[in-house]
Each structure stands twice: as structure tokens, then as C-alpha cells.
Coordinates of C-alpha atoms in Angstrom, one line a residue:
Chain A
Q1029 CA -15.8 -18.4 3.6
V1030 CA -13.2 -15.5 3.6
H1031 CA -11.8 -14.2 5.9
L1032 CA -9.6 -11.6 6.8
V1033 CA -9.3 -10.3 10.8
Q1034 CA -7.3 -7.4 13.0
S1035 CA -6.0 -7.4 16.1
G1036 CA -3.8 -5.8 17.9
G1037 CA -5.2 -1.6 16.9
G1038 CA -5.1 0.7 20.0
V1039 CA -3.6 3.8 21.7
V1040 CA 0.5 4.1 21.7
Q1041 CA 2.2 7.3 22.8
P1042 CA 4.8 9.1 20.0
G1043 CA 8.2 7.8 19.0
R1044 CA 7.1 3.5 21.0
S1045 CA 5.9 0.5 18.6
L1046 CA 2.7 -1.7 17.8
R1047 CA 2.7 -4.6 15.9
L1048 CA -0.4 -5.0 13.9
S1049 CA -2.0 -8.7 13.3
C1050 CA -4.3 -10.5 9.9
A1051 CA -5.3 -13.4 10.5
V1052 CA -6.7 -14.9 7.5
S1053 CA -9.2 -18.1 6.6
G1054 CA -10.9 -19.3 3.6
F1055 CA -8.5 -19.9 1.5
T1056 CA -4.5 -21.4 0.4
F1057 CA -2.4 -17.3 2.7
S1058 CA 0.2 -19.0 0.5
S1059 CA -0.6 -17.9 -3.7
Y1060 CA -1.4 -14.2 -2.4
G1061 CA -0.1 -10.8 -1.5
I1062 CA -1.6 -8.3 0.5
H1063 CA -1.7 -4.8 1.4
W1064 CA -2.6 -2.7 4.2
V1065 CA -4.4 0.7 4.1
R1066 CA -4.8 2.6 6.1
Q1067 CA -7.1 6.2 6.6
A1068 CA -6.6 9.1 8.8
P1069 CA -9.7 9.7 10.1
G1070 CA -12.0 12.2 7.8
K1071 CA -9.5 11.4 5.6
G1072 CA -9.4 9.5 2.1
L1073 CA -7.5 5.9 1.4
E1074 CA -3.9 5.2 2.1
W1075 CA -1.5 2.8 0.5
V1076 CA 1.0 1.6 3.2
A1077 CA 2.2 -0.8 2.5
G1078 CA 2.3 -4.7 0.7
I1079 CA 4.1 -7.9 0.2
S1080 CA 4.2 -10.6 -2.1
Y1081 CA 2.5 -14.5 -2.2
D1082 CA 6.2 -15.7 -1.2
G1083 CA 7.1 -12.8 0.6
S1084 CA 9.8 -12.4 -2.0
S1085 CA 9.2 -8.6 -2.3
E1086 CA 7.0 -5.2 -0.2
Y1087 CA 6.6 -2.3 -0.9
Y1088 CA 6.9 0.6 0.9
V1089 CA 4.9 4.2 0.6
D1090 CA 8.4 6.0 0.9
I1091 CA 6.9 8.6 4.3
V1092 CA 6.9 4.6 6.1
R1093 CA 9.5 3.5 4.6
G1094 CA 12.2 2.1 7.6
R1095 CA 9.8 2.5 10.2
F1096 CA 7.0 -0.2 9.5
T1097 CA 8.4 -3.5 8.7
I1098 CA 5.0 -5.9 6.7
S1099 CA 5.4 -9.5 7.3
R1100 CA 3.3 -12.9 6.9
D1101 CA 3.9 -15.9 8.6
T1102 CA 2.4 -18.7 6.6
S1103 CA 2.4 -21.3 9.5
K1104 CA -0.3 -19.1 11.3
N1105 CA -2.6 -17.8 8.0
T1106 CA -1.5 -14.5 9.5
L1107 CA -0.3 -11.5 7.9
Y1108 CA 2.1 -8.8 10.7
L1109 CA 2.4 -4.5 10.6
Q1110 CA 4.9 -3.4 12.5
M1111 CA 4.8 -0.4 13.4
N1112 CA 8.4 1.7 14.8
S1113 CA 8.8 5.9 16.0
L1114 CA 5.2 6.4 14.8
R1115 CA 4.5 10.0 14.8
A1116 CA 1.7 11.9 15.1
E1117 CA 0.2 11.9 11.0
D1118 CA 0.3 7.7 12.0
T1119 CA -3.0 7.9 13.6
A1120 CA -5.5 6.2 10.7
V1121 CA -8.0 2.6 11.3
Y1122 CA -5.5 0.9 9.1
Y1123 CA -7.4 -2.2 6.9
C1124 CA -5.3 -5.0 5.8
A1125 CA -6.8 -6.8 2.1
R1126 CA -5.8 -9.3 0.1
D1127 CA -4.2 -9.1 -3.0
A1128 CA -7.4 -11.0 -6.1
V1129 CA -4.5 -12.7 -8.0
P1130 CA -2.8 -15.4 -6.8
L1131 CA 0.5 -16.4 -7.0
R1132 CA 1.3 -13.1 -9.5
F1133 CA 4.5 -14.0 -12.0
Y1134 CA 7.4 -13.3 -10.5
G1135 CA 5.7 -12.9 -6.5
V1136 CA 5.6 -9.5 -7.9
L1137 CA 2.7 -7.3 -6.6
T1138 CA 2.1 -4.7 -8.9
D1139 CA -1.4 -4.0 -9.2
L1140 CA -4.1 -3.0 -6.1
N1141 CA -6.2 -5.2 -7.0
A1142 CA -7.8 -5.7 -3.3
D1143 CA -11.1 -8.3 -3.5
Y1144 CA -11.5 -8.9 0.1
W1145 CA -10.5 -6.7 3.4
G1146 CA -10.1 -6.7 7.2
Q1147 CA -12.7 -5.5 9.7
G1148 CA -10.5 -1.9 10.4
T1149 CA -8.0 -1.6 13.3
L1150 CA -7.6 2.3 14.9
V1151 CA -4.6 3.8 15.6
T1152 CA -4.6 6.8 17.8
V1153 CA -0.2 8.0 18.6
S1154 CA -0.9 10.1 20.8
S1155 CA 0.1 11.1 24.5
Chain B
Q360 CA -2.0 16.2 -2.2
S361 CA -3.2 12.5 -4.0
V362 CA -0.9 11.9 -7.6
L363 CA -4.3 11.2 -8.8
T364 CA -6.6 13.3 -9.0
Q365 CA -10.6 13.5 -8.2
P366 CA -13.2 15.7 -8.2
P367 CA -13.5 16.1 -4.0
S368 CA -18.3 15.2 -5.3
A369 CA -20.6 14.8 -7.4
S370 CA -24.3 14.2 -7.1
G371 CA -27.6 13.2 -9.2
T372 CA -31.1 12.4 -8.7
P373 CA -32.2 8.6 -8.6
G374 CA -32.6 7.3 -11.9
Q375 CA -29.9 9.1 -13.8
R376 CA -25.8 8.9 -14.6
V377 CA -23.1 10.1 -13.0
T378 CA -19.6 9.4 -13.9
I379 CA -16.2 10.4 -12.1
S380 CA -13.5 11.2 -13.7
C381 CA -9.5 10.2 -12.1
S382 CA -6.8 11.4 -13.6
G383 CA -2.8 10.3 -13.4
S384 CA -0.1 10.0 -15.6
S385 CA 2.4 7.1 -17.6
S386 CA 3.5 6.2 -14.7
N387 CA 0.3 5.3 -13.0
I388 CA -3.1 5.3 -14.5
G389 CA -1.1 5.8 -18.2
N390 CA 1.0 2.4 -17.4
N391 CA -1.3 0.2 -15.3
N392 CA -4.7 -1.1 -14.2
V393 CA -6.8 1.5 -12.4
N394 CA -8.6 -0.1 -9.7
W395 CA -12.7 1.2 -8.3
Y396 CA -13.0 0.6 -4.7
Q397 CA -16.8 2.0 -2.9
Q398 CA -16.3 2.6 0.6
L399 CA -20.2 3.7 3.1
P400 CA -19.9 5.4 6.2
G401 CA -18.2 2.8 8.2
A402 CA -17.8 0.2 6.2
A403 CA -14.3 -1.0 5.0
P404 CA -13.7 -0.4 1.2
K405 CA -15.5 -2.4 -1.6
L406 CA -13.6 -3.6 -4.5
L407 CA -15.4 -2.5 -7.8
I408 CA -14.2 -1.9 -11.1
Y409 CA -10.7 -4.4 -11.4
S410 CA -8.1 -4.2 -14.4
S411 CA -10.6 -1.0 -15.2
N412 CA -13.3 -1.9 -16.5
Q413 CA -14.4 -5.5 -15.3
R414 CA -16.3 -6.1 -12.5
P415 CA -16.1 -8.5 -9.8
S416 CA -18.9 -10.8 -9.4
G417 CA -21.9 -9.6 -7.1
V418 CA -21.0 -5.9 -8.6
P419 CA -24.3 -4.5 -10.5
D420 CA -24.0 -3.8 -14.4
R421 CA -24.5 -0.3 -13.9
F422 CA -21.3 -0.1 -12.4
S423 CA -18.7 0.7 -15.6
G424 CA -15.5 1.2 -16.3
S425 CA -12.9 3.0 -18.7
K426 CA -9.4 4.5 -19.4
S427 CA -8.4 6.5 -21.5
G428 CA -4.6 7.1 -21.8
T429 CA -3.8 9.1 -17.8
S430 CA -7.2 9.1 -17.6
A431 CA -10.1 6.9 -15.5
S432 CA -13.8 7.0 -15.4
L433 CA -16.5 4.7 -13.5
A434 CA -20.1 6.0 -14.7
I435 CA -22.5 4.4 -12.5
N436 CA -26.0 4.4 -14.6
G437 CA -30.1 3.5 -12.9
L438 CA -28.7 5.9 -9.7
Q439 CA -29.8 4.9 -6.6
S440 CA -29.7 6.0 -3.3
E441 CA -27.7 3.5 -1.8
D442 CA -24.8 4.6 -4.2
E443 CA -24.4 7.6 -1.8
A444 CA -21.1 6.8 -0.9
D445 CA -17.8 7.4 -1.4
Y446 CA -15.6 6.5 -4.0
Y447 CA -11.8 6.0 -4.8
C448 CA -9.5 4.9 -7.7
A449 CA -6.7 3.7 -7.3
A450 CA -3.1 2.2 -9.2
W451 CA 0.3 1.2 -8.9
D452 CA 2.4 3.9 -9.9
D453 CA 6.1 2.3 -10.7
S454 CA 7.9 5.5 -10.4
L455 CA 6.8 5.7 -6.5
D456 CA 7.1 2.0 -6.9
G457 CA 3.3 1.6 -4.5
A458 CA 0.0 2.1 -5.5
V459 CA -1.4 5.5 -4.9
F460 CA -5.3 6.5 -4.5
G461 CA -7.6 9.1 -5.6
G462 CA -8.5 11.5 -2.7
G463 CA -11.7 10.5 -3.0
T464 CA -15.6 11.8 -4.8
Q465 CA -18.4 11.6 -2.3
L466 CA -21.3 11.2 -4.0
T467 CA -24.3 12.9 -2.8
V468 CA -28.0 11.1 -4.1
L469 CA -30.0 13.7 -4.0

């Protein structure tokens, strides 16, 4: 059974940092790329970042590039999203999601075909 | 303003066929796979269609997808009350080097 269990959300002041975690089980973590997708309150889905199965490629939406860092720890079967210099507009429910295709060619992740999702974690940026 | 354009709402009666459109450009839909997600209230998104017209196992064949040029569409045949949800299209954008979603379509079953 594939599971993605998220943790690390909460309330944080503008300008501060927060790290989200996504612990996976039920599949070979090192074979799959992972995405982060967020949803602001009452708004639509927004893709935030993605990392290839081997960690060789990282992708970010422009508005978080340079502030957010996606990483993975194969020894812990865990994906992270380090979020620095947080802004009010980063307030959202954040989801991690597994790429459906294992071992993508050349380690690229140029598709948002995500078949399993975490439960979501709320990040609120407010003073 | 989303990169992919969807109608904000759609509706139909039980048993009807409903289609939801998704319009993009050559840098996203025109050159890449389109995926569709269903999001029920308070839940995480669920993959409904991948690679423009493929259904994951467990998704009823009432749901189908198609793509032509820089546009895609999701069709739901035999509409059921449990289909009431938000639907999103998504694709990779080569110019942005990232994924993009449509703004979402709220489907109401009358």
C-alpha cells in the first residue's frame, strides 16, 4: 500500500522559515520523482516544485525559486520542502505527490502525472 | 491568471454528458501530456486522466480525455451525483520549465 504522510506545517511569521516533510512507504522511493503542489484557501491548485527520482533534477515555479528548496533523503524515505523568506501569499495547503512513472528517462520530471498524494499540510504565514 | 484556461463552472443533470475544456499553448498542451485531476471537497486531488486520454486503474470508463492541438477536454458520461467536484487540467510548460494547472472547473450535478 502506497502512503505519503506529511508533517511540518503550522503558523509562521513573514520572513521566517519552515520545513515540510513527506514520508513515503509502500514503494521504492529511489525510483520515483516527487512533486509539491499547493492550494491557497479557496483557490485552485498550484504546482510548486518537483525533484527527479535520483535527485539530479529540481524544478521550481518562479515565485518560489531561490526561496524554496526541494530535497530527498533516500535513507529515510522522506522528501522535504525547505521554505525560507516566507510571505503571506505562501499561505496554503501543501501536498506532496508521487510521479506515476518510475525511473524516468534521463532523470527528467517534465510531466505532472501524479498518482498518489499526501494528505496535505496547512502552512499559514501571518504575523 | 492561470496559464491553462478552464471554464470556472459546469453543470449537468444525472445521466447527462458533460465536457470541460482546457486551453493552452504550444509550450504546454501543444507539446506535452495533459493530465486531469478530480478534487472532492476537503480532499487531496485524485488523478483522473493521464497522458491526455489514459485512465488509471479504478477510474470508471465514464471519464474520458482528449487532446487536439493546444486544447484538451474531459468528458463525463452518465453523470452521477458523486461526480460533483472541482476538476483541474495540468501540463508541463517547456517555456516555464515547470508544471501548470488550469484554474479549475467546479462541476455541479443538478
